[in-house]
PDB file of C-alpha atoms in Angstrom:
ATOM      1  CA  MET A   1      45.023  32.503   0.313  1.00  0.00           C
ATOM      2  CA  PRO A   2      45.330  30.459  -3.084  1.00  0.00           C
ATOM      3  CA  LYS A   3      43.053  27.473  -3.390  1.00  0.00           C
ATOM      4  CA  VAL A   4      44.732  24.311  -3.284  1.00  0.00           C
ATOM      5  CA  ILE A   5      44.149  21.158  -5.460  1.00  0.00           C
ATOM      6  CA  ALA A   6      45.531  17.756  -4.674  1.00  0.00           C
ATOM      7  CA  VAL A   7      46.402  15.679  -7.699  1.00  0.00           C
ATOM      8  CA  LEU A   8      46.509  12.026  -6.430  1.00  0.00           C
ATOM      9  CA  GLY A   9      47.960   9.692  -9.060  1.00  0.00           C
ATOM     10  CA  VAL A  10      49.946  12.276 -10.908  1.00  0.00           C
ATOM     11  CA  GLY A  11      51.641  11.242 -14.136  1.00  0.00           C
ATOM     12  CA  PRO A  12      53.241  13.071 -17.281  1.00  0.00           C
ATOM     13  CA  GLY A  13      49.922  12.831 -19.044  1.00  0.00           C
ATOM     14  CA  LEU A  14      46.408  13.859 -17.597  1.00  0.00           C
ATOM     15  CA  GLY A  15      47.624  14.394 -14.098  1.00  0.00           C
ATOM     16  CA  LEU A  16      50.210  16.765 -14.888  1.00  0.00           C
ATOM     17  CA  SER A  17      48.083  18.519 -17.347  1.00  0.00           C
ATOM     18  CA  ILE A  18      45.250  18.992 -14.489  1.00  0.00           C
ATOM     19  CA  ALA A  19      47.820  20.583 -12.205  1.00  0.00           C
ATOM     20  CA  ARG A  20      49.049  22.869 -15.092  1.00  0.00           C
ATOM     21  CA  ARG A  21      45.274  24.026 -15.925  1.00  0.00           C
ATOM     22  CA  PHE A  22      44.390  24.603 -12.263  1.00  0.00           C
ATOM     23  CA  GLY A  23      47.858  26.135 -11.720  1.00  0.00           C
ATOM     24  CA  ARG A  24      46.984  28.901 -14.342  1.00  0.00           C
ATOM     25  CA  GLU A  25      43.821  29.737 -12.380  1.00  0.00           C
ATOM     26  CA  GLY A  26      46.116  30.758  -9.239  1.00  0.00           C
ATOM     27  CA  PHE A  27      45.779  27.391  -7.415  1.00  0.00           C
ATOM     28  CA  THR A  28      48.736  25.892  -5.344  1.00  0.00           C
ATOM     29  CA  THR A  29      49.183  22.262  -6.480  1.00  0.00           C
ATOM     30  CA  ALA A  30      50.148  19.294  -4.470  1.00  0.00           C
ATOM     31  CA  LEU A  31      51.079  16.397  -6.506  1.00  0.00           C
ATOM     32  CA  VAL A  32      51.037  12.800  -5.305  1.00  0.00           C
ATOM     33  CA  SER A  33      52.606   9.777  -6.994  1.00  0.00           C
ATOM     34  CA  ARG A  34      54.013   6.463  -5.953  1.00  0.00           C
ATOM     35  CA  THR A  35      57.603   7.632  -6.038  1.00  0.00           C
ATOM     36  CA  GLU A  36      59.727  10.816  -6.127  1.00  0.00           C
ATOM     37  CA  SER A  37      61.664   9.739  -9.403  1.00  0.00           C
ATOM     38  CA  ARG A  38      59.944  12.400 -11.476  1.00  0.00           C
ATOM     39  CA  HIS A  39      58.952  15.058  -9.013  1.00  0.00           C
ATOM     40  CA  ALA A  40      61.648  17.405 -10.092  1.00  0.00           C
ATOM     41  CA  SER A  41      60.582  17.143 -13.833  1.00  0.00           C
ATOM     42  CA  TYR A  42      56.917  17.986 -12.719  1.00  0.00           C
ATOM     43  CA  ARG A  43      58.003  20.856 -10.713  1.00  0.00           C
ATOM     44  CA  SER A  44      60.168  22.143 -13.524  1.00  0.00           C
ATOM     45  CA  ALA A  45      57.031  21.778 -15.810  1.00  0.00           C
ATOM     46  CA  LEU A  46      54.731  23.876 -13.647  1.00  0.00           C
ATOM     47  CA  THR A  47      56.854  27.016 -13.559  1.00  0.00           C
ATOM     48  CA  GLY A  48      55.033  30.009 -11.943  1.00  0.00           C
ATOM     49  CA  THR A  49      52.711  27.672 -10.064  1.00  0.00           C
ATOM     50  CA  THR A  50      53.450  27.078  -6.390  1.00  0.00           C
ATOM     51  CA  THR A  51      53.744  23.296  -6.371  1.00  0.00           C
ATOM     52  CA  HIS A  52      54.494  20.802  -3.452  1.00  0.00           C
ATOM     53  CA  THR A  53      55.186  17.079  -4.336  1.00  0.00           C
ATOM     54  CA  TYR A  54      54.585  13.993  -2.287  1.00  0.00           C
ATOM     55  CA  ALA A  55      55.326  10.251  -2.587  1.00  0.00           C
ATOM     56  CA  ALA A  56      52.565   7.926  -1.299  1.00  0.00           C
ATOM     57  CA  ASP A  57      50.679   4.715  -2.343  1.00  0.00           C
ATOM     58  CA  VAL A  58      47.208   6.342  -2.307  1.00  0.00           C
ATOM     59  CA  THR A  59      45.759   2.837  -2.331  1.00  0.00           C
ATOM     60  CA  ASP A  60      47.030   2.067   1.209  1.00  0.00           C
ATOM     61  CA  PRO A  61      44.745   3.807   3.709  1.00  0.00           C
ATOM     62  CA  ALA A  62      47.259   4.769   6.102  1.00  0.00           C
ATOM     63  CA  GLU A  63      49.570   6.429   3.481  1.00  0.00           C
ATOM     64  CA  LEU A  64      46.487   8.175   1.934  1.00  0.00           C
ATOM     65  CA  LYS A  65      45.500   9.696   5.382  1.00  0.00           C
ATOM     66  CA  ALA A  66      49.090  10.662   5.975  1.00  0.00           C
ATOM     67  CA  VAL A  67      49.743  12.503   2.630  1.00  0.00           C
ATOM     68  CA  LEU A  68      46.303  14.211   2.879  1.00  0.00           C
ATOM     69  CA  ALA A  69      47.365  15.478   6.449  1.00  0.00           C
ATOM     70  CA  ARG A  70      50.995  16.583   5.284  1.00  0.00           C
ATOM     71  CA  ILE A  71      49.435  18.450   2.203  1.00  0.00           C
ATOM     72  CA  GLU A  72      46.993  20.477   4.521  1.00  0.00           C
ATOM     73  CA  ALA A  73      49.726  21.309   7.025  1.00  0.00           C
ATOM     74  CA  GLU A  74      52.312  22.311   4.154  1.00  0.00           C
ATOM     75  CA  ALA A  75      50.223  23.556   1.083  1.00  0.00           C
ATOM     76  CA  GLY A  76      46.892  24.631   2.793  1.00  0.00           C
ATOM     77  CA  GLN A  77      43.282  23.795   3.131  1.00  0.00           C
ATOM     78  CA  LEU A  78      42.106  21.386   0.357  1.00  0.00           C
ATOM     79  CA  ASP A  79      39.564  23.226  -1.864  1.00  0.00           C
ATOM     80  CA  THR A  80      39.788  20.386  -4.570  1.00  0.00           C
ATOM     81  CA  VAL A  81      40.946  16.789  -4.943  1.00  0.00           C
ATOM     82  CA  TYR A  82      41.544  15.062  -8.271  1.00  0.00           C
ATOM     83  CA  PHE A  83      41.806  11.197  -8.214  1.00  0.00           C
ATOM     84  CA  GLY A  84      43.248   9.273 -11.275  1.00  0.00           C
ATOM     85  CA  PRO A  85      45.910   6.969 -10.360  1.00  0.00           C
ATOM     86  CA  ALA A  86      46.560   4.373 -12.972  1.00  0.00           C
ATOM     87  CA  ASP A  87      49.497   1.650 -12.911  1.00  0.00           C
ATOM     88  CA  ALA A  88      50.830   0.981 -16.246  1.00  0.00           C
ATOM     89  CA  ALA A  89      52.581  -2.200 -14.624  1.00  0.00           C
ATOM     90  CA  ALA A  90      49.366  -3.561 -13.184  1.00  0.00           C
ATOM     91  CA  PRO A  91      48.665  -7.254 -13.861  1.00  0.00           C
ATOM     92  CA  GLY A  92      47.088  -7.875 -17.106  1.00  0.00           C
ATOM     93  CA  LEU A  93      43.285  -7.897 -17.773  1.00  0.00           C
ATOM     94  CA  ALA A  94      41.368 -11.007 -18.134  1.00  0.00           C
ATOM     95  CA  PRO A  95      38.414 -11.552 -20.181  1.00  0.00           C
ATOM     96  CA  LEU A  96      35.063 -11.720 -18.202  1.00  0.00           C
ATOM     97  CA  THR A  97      34.304 -15.057 -19.943  1.00  0.00           C
ATOM     98  CA  GLU A  98      37.423 -16.395 -18.192  1.00  0.00           C
ATOM     99  CA  ALA A  99      37.687 -14.612 -14.988  1.00  0.00           C
ATOM    100  CA  GLY A 100      36.520 -15.774 -11.546  1.00  0.00           C
ATOM    101  CA  ALA A 101      35.472 -13.675  -8.755  1.00  0.00           C
ATOM    102  CA  ASP A 102      38.733 -13.230  -7.297  1.00  0.00           C
ATOM    103  CA  ALA A 103      40.061 -11.633 -10.700  1.00  0.00           C
ATOM    104  CA  LEU A 104      37.597  -8.744 -10.035  1.00  0.00           C
ATOM    105  CA  ARG A 105      38.936  -7.889  -6.574  1.00  0.00           C
ATOM    106  CA  VAL A 106      42.167  -6.078  -7.686  1.00  0.00           C
ATOM    107  CA  PRO A 107      40.435  -3.231  -9.958  1.00  0.00           C
ATOM    108  CA  PHE A 108      38.008  -2.617  -6.895  1.00  0.00           C
ATOM    109  CA  GLU A 109      40.878  -2.446  -4.400  1.00  0.00           C
ATOM    110  CA  SER A 110      42.869  -0.271  -6.511  1.00  0.00           C
ATOM    111  CA  ILE A 111      40.136   2.001  -7.935  1.00  0.00           C
ATOM    112  CA  VAL A 112      37.010   2.161  -6.148  1.00  0.00           C
ATOM    113  CA  LEU A 113      37.925   1.567  -2.377  1.00  0.00           C
ATOM    114  CA  PRO A 114      40.654   4.247  -2.475  1.00  0.00           C
ATOM    115  CA  ALA A 115      38.571   6.607  -4.078  1.00  0.00           C
ATOM    116  CA  ALA A 116      35.806   6.098  -1.416  1.00  0.00           C
ATOM    117  CA  ARG A 117      38.571   6.426   1.329  1.00  0.00           C
ATOM    118  CA  LEU A 118      39.491   9.703  -0.129  1.00  0.00           C
ATOM    119  CA  VAL A 119      35.967  11.144  -0.136  1.00  0.00           C
ATOM    120  CA  GLU A 120      35.611   9.767   3.304  1.00  0.00           C
ATOM    121  CA  ALA A 121      38.784  11.871   4.505  1.00  0.00           C
ATOM    122  CA  VAL A 122      38.065  15.087   2.747  1.00  0.00           C
ATOM    123  CA  LEU A 123      34.271  15.411   2.533  1.00  0.00           C
ATOM    124  CA  PRO A 124      33.266  16.201   6.051  1.00  0.00           C
ATOM    125  CA  GLY A 125      35.674  19.425   5.807  1.00  0.00           C
ATOM    126  CA  MET A 126      34.225  20.409   2.666  1.00  0.00           C
ATOM    127  CA  LEU A 127      30.791  20.141   3.732  1.00  0.00           C
ATOM    128  CA  ALA A 128      31.626  22.046   7.102  1.00  0.00           C
ATOM    129  CA  ARG A 129      32.698  24.918   4.963  1.00  0.00           C
ATOM    130  CA  GLY A 130      30.053  24.559   2.262  1.00  0.00           C
ATOM    131  CA  SER A 131      32.409  24.485  -0.597  1.00  0.00           C
ATOM    132  CA  GLY A 132      35.059  22.257  -2.401  1.00  0.00           C
ATOM    133  CA  ALA A 133      35.246  19.762  -5.295  1.00  0.00           C
ATOM    134  CA  LEU A 134      35.910  16.081  -5.994  1.00  0.00           C
ATOM    135  CA  LEU A 135      37.074  15.269  -9.445  1.00  0.00           C
ATOM    136  CA  PHE A 136      37.598  11.742 -10.749  1.00  0.00           C
ATOM    137  CA  ALA A 137      38.962   9.987 -13.901  1.00  0.00           C
ATOM    138  CA  GLY A 138      37.355   6.782 -14.981  1.00  0.00           C
ATOM    139  CA  GLY A 139      37.088   4.702 -17.768  1.00  0.00           C
ATOM    140  CA  LEU A 140      34.634   4.297 -20.830  1.00  0.00           C
ATOM    141  CA  SER A 141      34.059   0.507 -19.867  1.00  0.00           C
ATOM    142  CA  GLY A 142      31.984   1.812 -17.025  1.00  0.00           C
ATOM    143  CA  LYS A 143      29.481   3.214 -19.265  1.00  0.00           C
ATOM    144  CA  HIS A 144      29.666   1.075 -22.660  1.00  0.00           C
ATOM    145  CA  PRO A 145      30.333  -2.686 -22.747  1.00  0.00           C
ATOM    146  CA  MET A 146      34.026  -3.066 -23.858  1.00  0.00           C
ATOM    147  CA  PRO A 147      34.940  -6.893 -23.849  1.00  0.00           C
ATOM    148  CA  MET A 148      38.771  -6.233 -24.387  1.00  0.00           C
ATOM    149  CA  LEU A 149      38.846  -4.386 -20.833  1.00  0.00           C
ATOM    150  CA  GLY A 150      37.304  -7.514 -19.149  1.00  0.00           C
ATOM    151  CA  THR A 151      37.952  -7.370 -15.387  1.00  0.00           C
ATOM    152  CA  LEU A 152      38.598  -3.609 -15.402  1.00  0.00           C
ATOM    153  CA  ALA A 153      34.818  -2.844 -16.453  1.00  0.00           C
ATOM    154  CA  PRO A 154      32.867  -3.674 -13.198  1.00  0.00           C
ATOM    155  CA  ALA A 155      35.233  -1.377 -11.192  1.00  0.00           C
ATOM    156  CA  SER A 156      34.876   1.271 -13.868  1.00  0.00           C
ATOM    157  CA  ALA A 157      31.298   1.125 -13.657  1.00  0.00           C
ATOM    158  CA  ALA A 158      31.078   1.303  -9.950  1.00  0.00           C
ATOM    159  CA  LEU A 159      33.455   4.206  -9.797  1.00  0.00           C
ATOM    160  CA  ARG A 160      31.420   6.139 -12.276  1.00  0.00           C
ATOM    161  CA  MET A 161      28.057   5.494 -10.461  1.00  0.00           C
ATOM    162  CA  TYR A 162      29.494   6.218  -7.253  1.00  0.00           C
ATOM    163  CA  VAL A 163      30.670   9.722  -8.546  1.00  0.00           C
ATOM    164  CA  LEU A 164      27.308  10.490 -10.212  1.00  0.00           C
ATOM    165  CA  THR A 165      25.489   9.483  -7.137  1.00  0.00           C
ATOM    166  CA  LEU A 166      27.744  11.702  -5.031  1.00  0.00           C
ATOM    167  CA  ASN A 167      27.094  14.564  -7.334  1.00  0.00           C
ATOM    168  CA  ALA A 168      23.167  13.854  -6.883  1.00  0.00           C
ATOM    169  CA  ALA A 169      23.620  13.833  -3.237  1.00  0.00           C
ATOM    170  CA  LEU A 170      25.796  17.142  -2.872  1.00  0.00           C
ATOM    171  CA  ARG A 171      23.446  19.317  -4.668  1.00  0.00           C
ATOM    172  CA  GLU A 172      22.617  22.397  -2.497  1.00  0.00           C
ATOM    173  CA  THR A 173      25.549  21.871  -0.482  1.00  0.00           C
ATOM    174  CA  GLY A 174      28.191  23.976  -2.179  1.00  0.00           C
ATOM    175  CA  VAL A 175      30.391  20.920  -2.827  1.00  0.00           C
ATOM    176  CA  TYR A 176      30.892  19.515  -6.324  1.00  0.00           C
ATOM    177  CA  ALA A 177      31.674  16.046  -7.515  1.00  0.00           C
ATOM    178  CA  GLY A 178      32.366  14.957 -11.263  1.00  0.00           C
ATOM    179  CA  THR A 179      34.237  12.503 -13.493  1.00  0.00           C
ATOM    180  CA  LEU A 180      35.750  12.464 -16.799  1.00  0.00           C
ATOM    181  CA  THR A 181      34.870   9.163 -18.365  1.00  0.00           C
ATOM    182  CA  ILE A 182      37.823   8.411 -20.746  1.00  0.00           C
ATOM    183  CA  GLY A 183      37.717   6.048 -23.672  1.00  0.00           C
ATOM    184  CA  GLY A 184      41.376   6.274 -25.227  1.00  0.00           C
ATOM    185  CA  LEU A 185      44.984   6.435 -24.641  1.00  0.00           C
ATOM    186  CA  ILE A 186      46.138   9.772 -23.092  1.00  0.00           C
ATOM    187  CA  GLU A 187      49.195  11.090 -24.999  1.00  0.00           C
ATOM    188  CA  ARG A 188      52.404  11.488 -22.882  1.00  0.00           C
ATOM    189  CA  GLY A 189      50.964   9.393 -20.351  1.00  0.00           C
ATOM    190  CA  ASP A 190      52.517   6.042 -18.764  1.00  0.00           C
ATOM    191  CA  ILE A 191      49.592   3.665 -20.109  1.00  0.00           C
ATOM    192  CA  HIS A 192      49.988   5.288 -23.770  1.00  0.00           C
ATOM    193  CA  ARG A 193      53.752   4.462 -23.485  1.00  0.00           C
ATOM    194  CA  GLU A 194      53.381   0.880 -22.302  1.00  0.00           C
ATOM    195  CA  PHE A 195      50.447   0.082 -24.605  1.00  0.00           C
ATOM    196  CA  THR A 196      52.088   1.173 -27.711  1.00  0.00           C
ATOM    197  CA  LYS A 197      55.242  -0.997 -27.099  1.00  0.00           C
ATOM    198  CA  ARG A 198      53.243  -3.965 -28.292  1.00  0.00           C
ATOM    199  CA  ASP A 199      50.495  -5.189 -30.446  1.00  0.00           C
ATOM    200  CA  HIS A 200      47.298  -5.847 -28.635  1.00  0.00           C
ATOM    201  CA  GLY A 201      45.220  -6.962 -31.716  1.00  0.00           C
ATOM    202  CA  PHE A 202      43.091  -3.654 -31.515  1.00  0.00           C
ATOM    203  CA  ALA A 203      43.512  -0.100 -32.152  1.00  0.00           C
ATOM    204  CA  VAL A 204      42.882   2.675 -29.805  1.00  0.00           C
ATOM    205  CA  GLY A 205      42.673   6.287 -30.577  1.00  0.00           C
ATOM    206  CA  THR A 206      44.425   9.011 -28.484  1.00  0.00           C
ATOM    207  CA  LEU A 207      43.457  12.027 -26.454  1.00  0.00           C
ATOM    208  CA  ASN A 208      45.196  15.337 -25.685  1.00  0.00           C
ATOM    209  CA  PRO A 209      45.388  15.579 -21.799  1.00  0.00           C
ATOM    210  CA  ASP A 210      45.347  19.204 -22.177  1.00  0.00           C
ATOM    211  CA  ASP A 211      41.939  19.103 -23.815  1.00  0.00           C
ATOM    212  CA  LEU A 212      40.763  16.796 -20.820  1.00  0.00           C
ATOM    213  CA  ALA A 213      42.079  19.429 -18.378  1.00  0.00           C
ATOM    214  CA  ASP A 214      40.185  22.083 -19.828  1.00  0.00           C
ATOM    215  CA  LYS A 215      37.180  20.127 -19.346  1.00  0.00           C
ATOM    216  CA  ALA A 216      38.054  19.376 -15.946  1.00  0.00           C
ATOM    217  CA  TRP A 217      38.321  23.078 -15.091  1.00  0.00           C
ATOM    218  CA  SER A 218      35.127  23.583 -16.885  1.00  0.00           C
ATOM    219  CA  LEU A 219      33.316  21.085 -14.629  1.00  0.00           C
ATOM    220  CA  TYR A 220      34.896  22.577 -11.786  1.00  0.00           C
ATOM    221  CA  SER A 221      33.738  26.194 -12.553  1.00  0.00           C
ATOM    222  CA  SER A 222      30.442  25.856 -14.067  1.00  0.00           C
ATOM    223  CA  ARG A 223      29.199  22.656 -11.893  1.00  0.00           C
ATOM    224  CA  ASP A 224      26.343  22.065 -14.177  1.00  0.00           C
ATOM    225  CA  GLU A 225      27.406  18.861 -15.414  1.00  0.00           C
ATOM    226  CA  ALA A 226      28.286  15.647 -13.436  1.00  0.00           C
ATOM    227  CA  GLU A 227      30.385  13.835 -16.177  1.00  0.00           C
ATOM    228  CA  ALA A 228      32.274  14.505 -19.478  1.00  0.00           C
ATOM    229  CA  GLU A 229      32.825  11.844 -21.709  1.00  0.00           C
ATOM    230  CA  PHE A 230      35.790  11.504 -24.165  1.00  0.00           C
ATOM    231  CA  ASN A 231      35.512   8.664 -26.793  1.00  0.00           C
ATOM    232  CA  ALA A 232      38.698   7.943 -29.117  1.00  0.00           C
ATOM    233  CA  MET A 233      37.493   4.566 -29.616  1.00  0.00           C
ATOM    234  CA  ALA A 234      34.826   5.542 -32.245  1.00  0.00           C
ATOM    235  CA  ALA A 235      37.506   7.106 -34.066  1.00  0.00           C
ATOM    236  CA  VAL A 236      39.671   4.067 -34.981  1.00  0.00           C
TER     237      VAL A 236
END
């Protein structure tokens, strides 16, 4: 039976490239996004790959649990999950010098807690089998101070350390955890499109999502690194 990868938070940039890259390796892909509006185009873009599409808000605990159950019932047992939801329409970031504690809550609730709930749902089965992989996409502000990203930075740091600690804890179990730490705008993605519509007062370099997806596959297959960093900020 083909292995199955669930891509949570799929979009036209990195999520679709991840699905395409793993699909080339024979994986069945299960794509999850908030709405069905682009699912037909995603399936068309993955010609030759068995693809299932689902609409769910993965930041909602009940919807996350339900969509994971549907994927396993319809596509098959999950070998790999990729977590990379990003909302181009999310409220604007606030500088940490102006933000109170409440301003930090939204990034944690939309990034860190859903990631932990995903792991809580799928890790027991992976451990029981002695195989599987947990892949995440995070921001460079979780590793290097980037004041322009303000209230996003603490959540990015928390997600990064969560994954790195998972990686260390899972050694010798057969289950792998790794993260793509991304600094830059991902071409073809929604955030790239929205960001370039207006002047933010600073420049950001771009990254090819296919290159990131190739590295995600390398992390999955070699399992000798916990993190891959992509920094387009230094190039601008």
